[in-house]
Amino acid sequence: MNRTQNIERIKTEEFDICIIGAGASGAGCALDAALRGLKVALIEKNDFAAETSSKSTKLIHGGVRYLEQAFKNLDFGQLRQVRHGLEERHIVIKNAPHLAHPLALITPVYSWLEGMYFTIGLTIYGFFAKNDTMPKAQWLSKKQTFERIPTLTPKLHSSVMYYDGQLDDARYCLAIAHSADNQGVAVVNHAEVVNFGKDATGKIISAEVKDLSGNSSLTIKSKLFINCTGPFADSIRLLANPALEKRLRPSKGVHMMLPADVLKSADAMLIPKTKDGRVVFVIPFEGEVMVGTTDDEYKNLKKEPVLESQEIDFLLDTLRPYLAKVPDRSAIKSGFGGLRPLIASSGSKATKKLVRDHEVEHDHTSNLISLLGGKWTTYRLMAKDTIDGACQLLGIDKPCTTERHYLIGGENYQFEEWKNMAKEYQLDADICQHLLQKYGTQARMVLKHSSKERLHPKYPFIEAEVIYTVKEEMACTLRDFFARRIRMELLDWQATYDTIPKVADLMSEQLDWTESQKQSNISEYQKLLKGFMKSAEITQ
């Protein structure tokens, strides 16, 4: 992906569709539209997946809690969500097998009756999955449970195991955007829409864009504009037409990261009951254990949601009945907060009860299309519905083909190739496995860059990734790299903090930063990480 060339295209070309927002849904719309033969631009105020799409629970699922709500409350909107999620699950895994895979989830139970309840529920859950290759749910004895997760409390009776999918959300979103770029989409990050230009009838015909990386302004012309800005969609809707009413009710969810020995397992755990009526997942991710999530209404959209001390207390208390030994706060390595783009209901439901469905809205006054709501698992379906609507407005009849389109790095992917790479490049196994799982068949492209040294002794990330992600994946800032290219910010705040100067030196060479710019970037990012630690009341 060449940002400079794409900026020039935006300045000089006219597009059929301009998509605002490059999270999963926006990138998904861009790829879908390009595969239908449309001329497309995709612009993002921050970085690919910088907001909601990099801050999920990393699961591809229908939502077991939604299924329970559907039957308990006769809420068939929730049931539709489950069905859509499970139908899309196998497509998400199939199209990028290096970034997504099946994951076993263990639900501990404390009585025979509870075990029967969850077995029946999870069997129904699996029933909704079409074209599914996942193993069926099964009831495990106490002995079988401890063989899979040895750190659970001895008080449990048994457990129920089922399968969902797991993905690296930020890199999956990047793969969608990168694949769109490969199909001819003019993809640009760090570019903010600040105003719209309109014709005599009030229809949008252009957008004024501020290039936040180059500190300049430009105008993009397009027949149609699509708003895919997730929890921030109301701001674009009102920029296009101030008479519109707000539609979204964002909610905040947080996760914290703990060491791997909390589970000592490749399987995840589902905690089915919390004090606020949610479920919590305890999931192996990148060699650590991720615990989350919460669900609280969030109104200050100008402030990034972060993991806070009282949320840590809630999650640790939630773990207490399920683990033989609950870790101390000092064991927490990092955490993150994200926003869900929930569509407001007419009543006063709590955010955790709002349906995670999506809606494609067309404002006839401005001609803006807005994709509202939704969740990660159904990003492709959301994009399909949106581009179907766009094609109708443009008078084009072309079908969606994303169901069978491999994302970059996915076609002919073989994980076992790491063994050949280890011999060929004389690299440690963990480094080669990491490269295969993040870049797929592009892994050798990373290794073309000379430096194979580790960025940090505890992690498999190498210096060549810095150069590759700047040149090929449009990494423009230190946080682009640490938070979304290699995910180190999610795993370990202190290790990230300590590695910043080394990465800054490498990025500076590629991006021609002055010494002053480099030092400014370093201090700004280090200050951000210290702020995260302070909010969580974690000292490292």
Coordinates of C-alpha atoms in Angstrom, one line a residue:
M1 CA 0.0 0.0 0.0
N2 CA 1.6 3.3 -1.1
R3 CA 0.1 6.2 0.8
T4 CA 1.7 8.9 -1.3
Q5 CA 0.4 7.5 -4.6
N6 CA -3.0 7.1 -3.2
I7 CA -3.1 10.7 -1.9
E8 CA -2.3 11.8 -5.5
R9 CA -5.1 9.6 -6.9
I10 CA -7.6 11.2 -4.4
K11 CA -6.5 14.7 -5.5
T12 CA -6.9 14.0 -9.3
E13 CA -9.5 11.3 -9.8
E14 CA -13.2 11.1 -9.4
F15 CA -14.7 8.0 -7.7
D16 CA -17.9 6.1 -7.8
I17 CA -17.9 5.6 -4.1
C18 CA -15.9 7.2 -1.3
I19 CA -16.0 5.3 2.0
I20 CA -15.3 7.2 5.2
G21 CA -13.9 5.0 8.0
A22 CA -11.5 2.0 7.6
G23 CA -12.6 -0.3 10.3
A24 CA -13.8 -3.8 9.5
S25 CA -17.1 -2.5 7.9
G26 CA -15.5 0.3 5.9
A27 CA -12.7 -1.8 4.6
G28 CA -15.2 -4.6 3.9
C29 CA -17.3 -2.2 1.9
A30 CA -14.3 -1.0 -0.1
L31 CA -13.2 -4.5 -1.0
D32 CA -16.8 -5.6 -1.9
A33 CA -17.3 -2.5 -4.1
A34 CA -14.0 -2.9 -5.9
L35 CA -14.7 -6.6 -6.6
R36 CA -17.9 -5.4 -8.3
G37 CA -15.9 -3.2 -10.6
L38 CA -16.6 0.2 -8.9
K39 CA -14.0 2.9 -8.6
V40 CA -13.5 3.3 -4.9
A41 CA -11.7 5.5 -2.3
L42 CA -11.3 4.5 1.4
I43 CA -10.2 7.2 3.8
E44 CA -9.6 6.9 7.6
K45 CA -9.2 9.6 10.1
N46 CA -6.8 7.6 12.3
D47 CA -5.4 4.2 11.3
F48 CA -7.0 1.0 10.0
A49 CA -9.0 -0.6 12.9
A50 CA -7.8 2.2 15.2
E51 CA -11.1 2.3 17.1
T52 CA -13.7 -0.5 17.6
S53 CA -12.2 -2.9 15.1
S54 CA -9.0 -3.4 17.0
K55 CA -10.6 -3.5 20.5
S56 CA -12.9 -6.5 20.3
T57 CA -12.8 -9.8 22.3
K58 CA -11.1 -11.3 19.2
L59 CA -13.9 -13.9 18.7
I60 CA -15.8 -14.8 15.6
H61 CA -19.1 -15.9 17.0
G62 CA -22.9 -15.8 16.9
G63 CA -23.1 -14.8 20.6
V64 CA -24.2 -17.4 23.1
R65 CA -25.6 -14.7 25.3
Y66 CA -27.8 -13.4 22.5
L67 CA -29.2 -16.9 22.1
E68 CA -30.1 -17.1 25.8
Q69 CA -31.8 -13.6 25.6
A70 CA -33.7 -14.7 22.5
F71 CA -35.4 -17.6 24.2
K72 CA -35.8 -16.0 27.7
N73 CA -37.2 -12.8 26.4
L74 CA -38.7 -14.1 23.1
D75 CA -36.5 -11.5 21.4
F76 CA -36.2 -12.9 17.9
G77 CA -34.0 -10.0 16.8
Q78 CA -31.3 -11.5 19.0
L79 CA -31.9 -14.9 17.3
R80 CA -31.4 -13.4 13.9
Q81 CA -28.0 -12.0 15.1
V82 CA -26.9 -15.5 16.3
R83 CA -27.9 -17.1 12.9
H84 CA -26.1 -14.4 10.9
G85 CA -23.0 -14.6 13.1
L86 CA -22.7 -18.4 12.9
E87 CA -23.3 -18.4 9.1
E88 CA -20.5 -15.9 8.6
R89 CA -18.1 -17.5 11.0
H90 CA -16.8 -20.2 8.6
I91 CA -16.3 -17.5 5.8
V92 CA -14.2 -15.3 8.1
I93 CA -11.9 -18.2 9.0
K94 CA -11.8 -19.6 5.4
N95 CA -10.8 -16.3 3.8
A96 CA -7.8 -15.6 6.1
P97 CA -6.7 -18.8 7.7
H98 CA -3.5 -17.2 9.0
L99 CA -5.4 -14.7 11.0
A100 CA -8.4 -16.7 12.2
H101 CA -8.9 -20.2 13.5
P102 CA -11.3 -22.4 15.6
L103 CA -11.0 -22.0 19.4
A104 CA -12.4 -24.4 22.1
L105 CA -14.3 -22.6 24.9
I106 CA -14.9 -24.3 28.2
T107 CA -17.8 -23.3 30.4
P108 CA -17.3 -24.6 34.0
V109 CA -20.5 -25.8 35.7
Y110 CA -21.2 -26.6 39.4
S111 CA -24.1 -29.1 39.2
W112 CA -25.6 -31.8 36.9
L113 CA -28.6 -29.6 36.2
E114 CA -26.4 -26.6 35.2
G115 CA -24.4 -28.9 32.9
M116 CA -27.6 -30.1 31.2
Y117 CA -28.8 -26.5 30.7
F118 CA -25.6 -25.4 29.0
T119 CA -25.3 -28.6 26.9
I120 CA -28.8 -28.1 25.5
G121 CA -28.2 -24.4 24.9
L122 CA -24.9 -24.9 23.1
T123 CA -26.3 -27.7 21.0
I124 CA -29.0 -25.3 19.8
Y125 CA -26.2 -22.7 19.2
G126 CA -24.4 -25.1 16.9
F127 CA -27.6 -26.0 15.1
F128 CA -27.8 -22.5 13.6
A129 CA -24.4 -22.8 11.9
K130 CA -24.7 -23.7 8.3
N131 CA -21.8 -25.2 6.3
D132 CA -20.1 -25.7 9.6
T133 CA -17.0 -27.8 10.3
M134 CA -16.6 -26.9 14.0
P135 CA -16.7 -29.8 16.4
K136 CA -20.1 -30.2 18.2
A137 CA -20.6 -29.1 21.9
Q138 CA -19.8 -31.8 24.4
W139 CA -20.2 -32.2 28.2
L140 CA -16.8 -32.9 29.9
S141 CA -16.3 -34.7 33.1
K142 CA -14.4 -33.0 36.0
K143 CA -11.2 -35.0 35.1
Q144 CA -11.5 -34.1 31.4
T145 CA -12.0 -30.5 32.3
F146 CA -8.8 -30.3 34.4
E147 CA -6.8 -32.1 31.6
R148 CA -7.7 -29.1 29.4
I149 CA -7.5 -26.2 32.0
P150 CA -5.6 -27.3 35.1
T151 CA -5.9 -23.9 36.9
L152 CA -9.7 -24.1 37.5
T153 CA -11.2 -24.3 41.0
P154 CA -11.6 -27.9 42.3
K155 CA -15.1 -27.0 43.4
L156 CA -16.5 -27.4 39.8
H157 CA -18.7 -30.3 38.9
S158 CA -17.9 -30.6 35.2
S159 CA -17.8 -28.4 32.1
V160 CA -19.4 -27.9 28.7
M161 CA -17.0 -27.3 25.7
Y162 CA -18.0 -25.8 22.4
Y163 CA -16.1 -24.1 19.6
D164 CA -16.2 -20.6 18.1
G165 CA -13.6 -18.7 16.0
Q166 CA -10.7 -16.5 17.1
L167 CA -9.0 -13.7 15.1
D168 CA -6.4 -11.0 15.3
D169 CA -8.9 -8.2 14.7
A170 CA -6.6 -5.4 13.8
R171 CA -4.5 -7.4 11.4
Y172 CA -7.6 -9.0 9.9
C173 CA -9.0 -5.5 9.2
L174 CA -5.7 -4.4 7.8
A175 CA -5.8 -7.5 5.5
I176 CA -9.2 -6.4 4.2
A177 CA -7.9 -2.9 3.5
H178 CA -4.7 -4.2 1.9
S179 CA -6.8 -6.6 -0.3
A180 CA -9.0 -3.6 -1.3
D181 CA -5.8 -1.7 -2.2
N182 CA -4.7 -4.6 -4.3
Q183 CA -8.1 -4.4 -6.2
G184 CA -7.4 -0.7 -7.1
V185 CA -9.0 1.1 -4.1
A186 CA -7.3 4.4 -3.2
V187 CA -6.7 3.7 0.4
V188 CA -5.5 6.4 2.8
N189 CA -5.2 6.5 6.6
H190 CA -4.7 9.5 8.8
A191 CA -7.0 11.6 6.6
E192 CA -10.0 13.3 8.2
V193 CA -13.2 14.5 6.5
V194 CA -13.9 18.0 7.8
N195 CA -16.7 19.1 5.4
F196 CA -18.8 18.2 2.5
G197 CA -19.4 20.0 -0.8
K198 CA -22.9 19.8 -2.3
D199 CA -24.7 20.5 -5.5
A200 CA -27.6 22.8 -6.0
T201 CA -30.1 20.2 -4.7
G202 CA -28.1 19.6 -1.5
K203 CA -26.6 16.2 -2.5
I204 CA -23.0 15.6 -1.5
I205 CA -20.6 15.6 -4.5
S206 CA -17.2 16.1 -2.7
A207 CA -15.5 16.0 0.7
E208 CA -12.8 18.3 2.1
V209 CA -10.1 16.1 3.7
K210 CA -7.3 17.1 6.0
D211 CA -4.2 15.0 5.5
L212 CA -3.1 14.6 9.2
S213 CA 0.2 13.0 8.3
G214 CA 1.2 15.5 5.6
N215 CA -0.5 18.5 7.3
S216 CA -2.3 19.6 4.1
S217 CA -5.8 19.7 2.7
L218 CA -7.4 18.1 -0.4
T219 CA -10.8 17.6 -2.0
I220 CA -12.2 14.2 -3.0
K221 CA -14.9 13.9 -5.6
S222 CA -17.3 11.0 -5.7
K223 CA -20.7 10.1 -6.9
L224 CA -21.6 8.5 -3.6
F225 CA -20.3 8.7 0.0
I226 CA -20.7 6.0 2.5
N227 CA -20.3 6.6 6.3
C228 CA -18.6 3.6 8.1
T229 CA -17.3 5.4 11.2
G230 CA -18.8 3.0 13.8
P231 CA -19.6 4.7 17.1
F232 CA -18.7 8.1 15.6
A233 CA -21.2 7.7 12.7
D234 CA -23.6 10.4 14.1
S235 CA -20.9 13.1 13.6
I236 CA -20.6 12.4 9.9
R237 CA -24.4 12.0 9.5
L238 CA -24.9 15.5 11.1
L239 CA -22.1 17.0 9.1
A240 CA -23.9 15.8 6.0
N241 CA -27.4 16.9 7.3
P242 CA -27.7 18.8 10.6
A243 CA -31.4 18.1 10.7
L244 CA -30.9 14.4 11.3
E245 CA -31.5 12.9 14.7
K246 CA -28.7 11.0 16.5
R247 CA -29.1 7.2 16.1
L248 CA -26.3 5.7 18.1
R249 CA -25.8 4.8 21.7
P250 CA -22.2 3.8 22.2
S251 CA -21.2 1.5 25.0
K252 CA -17.7 0.8 26.5
G253 CA -16.1 -2.6 26.9
V254 CA -12.7 -3.2 28.5
H255 CA -10.3 -6.1 28.5
M256 CA -7.2 -6.8 30.7
M257 CA -4.2 -8.9 29.9
L258 CA -2.7 -11.5 32.3
P259 CA 0.2 -14.0 32.0
A260 CA -0.3 -17.3 30.3
D261 CA -0.1 -19.3 33.5
V262 CA -3.5 -18.0 34.6
L263 CA -5.0 -20.7 32.3
K264 CA -2.0 -22.9 31.3
S265 CA -4.2 -23.9 28.4
A266 CA -4.7 -23.4 24.7
D267 CA -8.5 -23.4 25.4
A268 CA -10.5 -20.4 26.4
M269 CA -13.0 -20.2 29.3
L270 CA -16.5 -18.7 29.1
I271 CA -17.8 -17.4 32.4
P272 CA -21.6 -17.5 32.0
K273 CA -22.7 -15.3 34.9
T274 CA -21.5 -11.9 36.1
K275 CA -23.0 -9.4 38.6
D276 CA -24.3 -7.3 35.7
G277 CA -25.9 -10.1 33.7
R278 CA -23.2 -10.5 31.1
V279 CA -20.8 -13.2 30.1
V280 CA -17.0 -12.8 30.4
F281 CA -14.4 -14.6 28.3
V282 CA -10.9 -15.7 29.4
I283 CA -9.0 -16.2 26.2
P284 CA -5.4 -17.1 25.3
F285 CA -4.2 -14.4 22.9
E286 CA -0.6 -14.0 21.6
G287 CA 1.0 -15.9 24.5
E288 CA -1.0 -14.0 27.2
V289 CA -4.5 -14.4 28.6
M290 CA -7.2 -11.8 27.8
V291 CA -10.1 -11.2 30.2
G292 CA -13.2 -9.3 29.2
T293 CA -15.6 -7.7 28.6
T294 CA -17.7 -5.1 30.4
D295 CA -20.7 -3.1 29.0
D296 CA -21.3 0.5 30.2
E297 CA -22.8 3.4 28.3
Y298 CA -20.2 5.9 27.1
K299 CA -20.9 9.5 26.1
N300 CA -17.5 11.3 25.9
L301 CA -16.5 10.2 22.3
K302 CA -13.7 12.7 22.2
K303 CA -11.8 10.8 24.9
E304 CA -10.4 7.4 24.2
P305 CA -11.9 4.7 26.5
V306 CA -9.3 3.0 28.7
L307 CA -9.1 0.3 31.2
E308 CA -9.8 1.8 34.7
S309 CA -9.1 0.5 38.2
Q310 CA -12.7 -0.3 39.2
E311 CA -13.1 -2.3 35.9
I312 CA -10.1 -4.4 36.9
D313 CA -11.7 -5.1 40.3
F314 CA -14.9 -6.2 38.5
L315 CA -13.0 -8.6 36.2
L316 CA -10.9 -10.0 39.0
D317 CA -14.0 -10.6 41.1
T318 CA -15.6 -12.3 38.2
L319 CA -12.7 -14.7 37.9
R320 CA -12.7 -15.5 41.6
P321 CA -15.3 -18.3 41.6
Y322 CA -13.7 -20.1 38.6
L323 CA -10.0 -20.2 39.3
A324 CA -8.1 -22.0 42.1
K325 CA -5.9 -18.9 42.4
V326 CA -6.9 -15.5 41.2
P327 CA -3.8 -13.4 40.1
D328 CA -2.9 -10.2 42.0
R329 CA -3.4 -6.8 40.3
S330 CA 0.4 -6.7 40.0
A331 CA 0.2 -9.5 37.4
I332 CA -1.8 -7.3 35.0
K333 CA 0.4 -6.5 32.0
S334 CA -1.9 -4.2 30.0
G335 CA -5.5 -3.6 28.9
F336 CA -7.7 -1.7 26.5
G337 CA -11.1 -0.1 26.2
G338 CA -13.3 0.0 23.1
L339 CA -16.7 1.3 22.0
R340 CA -19.6 -0.7 20.5
P341 CA -21.6 1.2 17.9
L342 CA -25.0 0.2 19.2
I343 CA -28.2 1.5 17.6
A344 CA -30.4 3.2 20.1
S345 CA -33.8 1.6 20.8
S346 CA -37.0 3.5 21.4
G347 CA -37.1 2.3 25.0
S348 CA -34.6 2.8 27.8
K349 CA -32.9 -0.6 27.6
A350 CA -29.5 -1.1 29.2
T351 CA -26.7 -1.2 26.5
K352 CA -26.1 -4.8 27.2
K353 CA -29.7 -5.6 26.1
L354 CA -29.5 -3.7 22.8
V355 CA -29.4 -5.9 19.7
R356 CA -26.0 -6.0 17.9
D357 CA -27.7 -5.8 14.5
H358 CA -26.9 -3.4 11.7
E359 CA -28.8 -1.0 9.5
V360 CA -28.1 0.7 6.2
E361 CA -29.5 4.2 6.3
H362 CA -29.9 6.4 3.2
D363 CA -30.4 10.1 3.8
H364 CA -32.4 11.3 0.8
T365 CA -31.5 15.0 1.5
S366 CA -27.7 14.6 1.4
N367 CA -27.6 11.2 -0.4
L368 CA -25.3 10.0 2.3
I369 CA -25.4 6.2 3.1
S370 CA -24.6 5.3 6.7
L371 CA -23.8 1.8 7.9
L372 CA -24.9 1.7 11.5
G373 CA -24.4 -0.8 14.3
G374 CA -23.3 -4.4 13.7
K375 CA -20.4 -6.5 15.1
W376 CA -17.1 -7.9 13.8
T377 CA -18.3 -11.4 12.9
T378 CA -20.8 -10.0 10.4
Y379 CA -18.6 -7.4 8.8
R380 CA -18.8 -9.0 5.4
L381 CA -22.6 -9.3 5.5
M382 CA -22.8 -5.7 6.6
A383 CA -20.6 -4.6 3.7
K384 CA -22.7 -6.7 1.3
D385 CA -26.0 -5.0 2.4
T386 CA -24.4 -1.6 2.2
I387 CA -22.9 -2.0 -1.3
D388 CA -26.1 -3.7 -2.5
G389 CA -27.8 -0.4 -1.6
A390 CA -25.1 1.7 -3.1
C391 CA -25.3 -0.2 -6.4
Q392 CA -29.1 0.3 -6.5
L393 CA -28.6 4.1 -6.1
L394 CA -25.9 4.0 -8.9
G395 CA -28.0 1.9 -11.2
I396 CA -25.5 -1.0 -11.2
D397 CA -26.4 -4.7 -11.1
K398 CA -23.3 -6.6 -9.9
P399 CA -23.4 -9.4 -7.3
C400 CA -21.2 -9.6 -4.1
T401 CA -18.3 -12.0 -4.4
T402 CA -16.5 -11.5 -1.1
E403 CA -17.7 -14.9 0.2
R404 CA -15.0 -16.6 -1.9
H405 CA -12.3 -14.0 -2.0
Y406 CA -9.1 -14.8 0.0
L407 CA -7.6 -11.9 1.8
I408 CA -3.9 -11.1 1.3
G409 CA -1.7 -13.8 2.8
G410 CA -4.5 -16.3 3.0
E411 CA -4.5 -18.3 -0.3
N412 CA -2.4 -21.4 -0.1
Y413 CA -1.4 -20.7 3.5
Q414 CA 0.3 -23.5 5.3
F415 CA 1.3 -23.0 8.9
E416 CA 3.8 -25.8 8.8
E417 CA 5.9 -23.7 6.4
W418 CA 7.4 -22.1 9.5
K419 CA 9.8 -25.1 9.7
N420 CA 11.2 -24.4 6.3
M421 CA 11.6 -20.7 7.1
A422 CA 13.4 -21.5 10.3
K423 CA 16.0 -23.6 8.4
E424 CA 16.3 -21.2 5.5
Y425 CA 16.8 -18.0 7.6
Q426 CA 18.3 -19.6 10.7
L427 CA 15.6 -18.1 12.9
D428 CA 14.0 -19.3 16.1
A429 CA 10.7 -21.2 15.9
D430 CA 8.6 -18.6 17.7
I431 CA 9.7 -15.9 15.3
C432 CA 8.8 -17.9 12.2
Q433 CA 5.5 -19.0 13.7
H434 CA 4.6 -15.4 14.5
L435 CA 5.5 -14.2 11.0
L436 CA 3.4 -17.0 9.3
Q437 CA 0.4 -16.2 11.6
K438 CA 0.5 -12.5 11.0
Y439 CA 1.5 -12.2 7.4
G440 CA 0.5 -15.6 6.0
T441 CA 2.1 -16.2 2.5
Q442 CA 3.6 -12.7 2.7
A443 CA 5.9 -13.7 5.6
R444 CA 9.0 -14.1 3.3
M445 CA 8.3 -10.5 2.0
V446 CA 9.0 -9.4 5.6
L447 CA 12.2 -11.4 5.8
K448 CA 13.6 -9.7 2.6
H449 CA 14.4 -6.8 4.9
S450 CA 17.8 -7.4 6.4
S451 CA 17.5 -7.1 10.2
K452 CA 16.1 -10.2 11.9
E453 CA 16.9 -9.1 15.4
R454 CA 14.2 -9.2 18.1
L455 CA 12.7 -5.9 19.1
H456 CA 12.3 -7.2 22.7
P457 CA 13.9 -10.4 24.2
K458 CA 10.5 -11.7 25.5
Y459 CA 8.6 -11.4 22.2
P460 CA 9.0 -12.8 18.6
F461 CA 8.7 -9.4 16.9
I462 CA 11.7 -8.4 14.7
E463 CA 13.2 -5.3 13.3
A464 CA 12.4 -6.2 9.7
E465 CA 8.7 -5.9 10.6
V466 CA 9.1 -2.2 11.3
I467 CA 10.5 -1.6 7.8
Y468 CA 8.0 -3.9 6.1
T469 CA 4.9 -2.4 7.8
V470 CA 6.0 1.2 6.9
K471 CA 6.7 0.3 3.3
E472 CA 3.9 -2.1 2.6
E473 CA 1.2 -1.6 5.3
M474 CA 1.1 2.2 5.7
A475 CA 2.3 2.3 9.3
C476 CA 2.7 6.1 9.9
T477 CA 3.1 6.4 13.6
L478 CA 4.7 4.5 16.5
R479 CA 1.2 3.5 17.7
D480 CA 0.2 2.3 14.3
F481 CA 3.1 -0.2 14.6
F482 CA 2.9 -1.2 18.2
A483 CA -0.9 -1.3 18.7
R484 CA -2.2 -2.6 15.3
R485 CA 0.7 -4.1 13.2
I486 CA 2.3 -6.3 15.9
R487 CA -0.2 -5.9 18.8
M488 CA 2.5 -5.4 21.4
E489 CA 0.6 -2.5 23.1
L490 CA -2.2 -4.9 23.9
L491 CA 0.1 -7.5 25.4
D492 CA 2.6 -5.6 27.6
W493 CA 2.7 -1.9 28.3
Q494 CA 6.1 -1.9 29.9
A495 CA 7.8 -3.9 27.2
T496 CA 6.2 -1.6 24.6
Y497 CA 7.4 1.5 26.5
D498 CA 11.0 0.1 26.7
T499 CA 11.0 -0.8 22.9
I500 CA 9.8 2.6 21.7
P501 CA 13.2 4.2 21.1
K502 CA 14.5 1.3 19.0
V503 CA 11.4 1.3 16.8
A504 CA 11.4 5.1 16.5
D505 CA 15.0 4.9 15.1
L506 CA 13.8 2.4 12.4
M507 CA 10.6 4.3 11.5
S508 CA 12.5 7.6 11.4
E509 CA 14.8 6.3 8.7
Q510 CA 11.8 5.1 6.6
L511 CA 9.6 8.1 7.1
D512 CA 12.4 10.8 7.0
W513 CA 11.5 12.2 10.4
T514 CA 13.8 15.0 11.7
E515 CA 15.4 14.4 15.1
S516 CA 12.9 16.8 16.6
Q517 CA 10.0 14.8 15.0
K518 CA 11.4 11.5 16.3
Q519 CA 11.8 12.8 19.8
S520 CA 8.3 14.3 19.7
N521 CA 6.8 11.0 18.6
I522 CA 8.7 9.1 21.3
S523 CA 7.6 11.4 24.1
E524 CA 4.0 11.5 22.9
Y525 CA 3.6 7.7 22.8
Q526 CA 5.4 7.1 26.1
K527 CA 3.2 9.7 27.8
L528 CA 0.1 7.9 26.4
L529 CA 1.3 4.5 27.8
K530 CA 2.0 6.0 31.2
G531 CA -1.5 7.5 31.1
F532 CA -2.9 4.0 30.5
M533 CA -1.0 2.6 33.5
K534 CA -2.2 5.5 35.7
S535 CA -5.9 5.0 34.8
A536 CA -5.5 1.3 35.6
E537 CA -3.5 2.0 38.7
I538 CA -0.8 -0.4 37.5
T539 CA 2.8 0.2 38.4
Q540 CA 5.4 -1.7 36.3

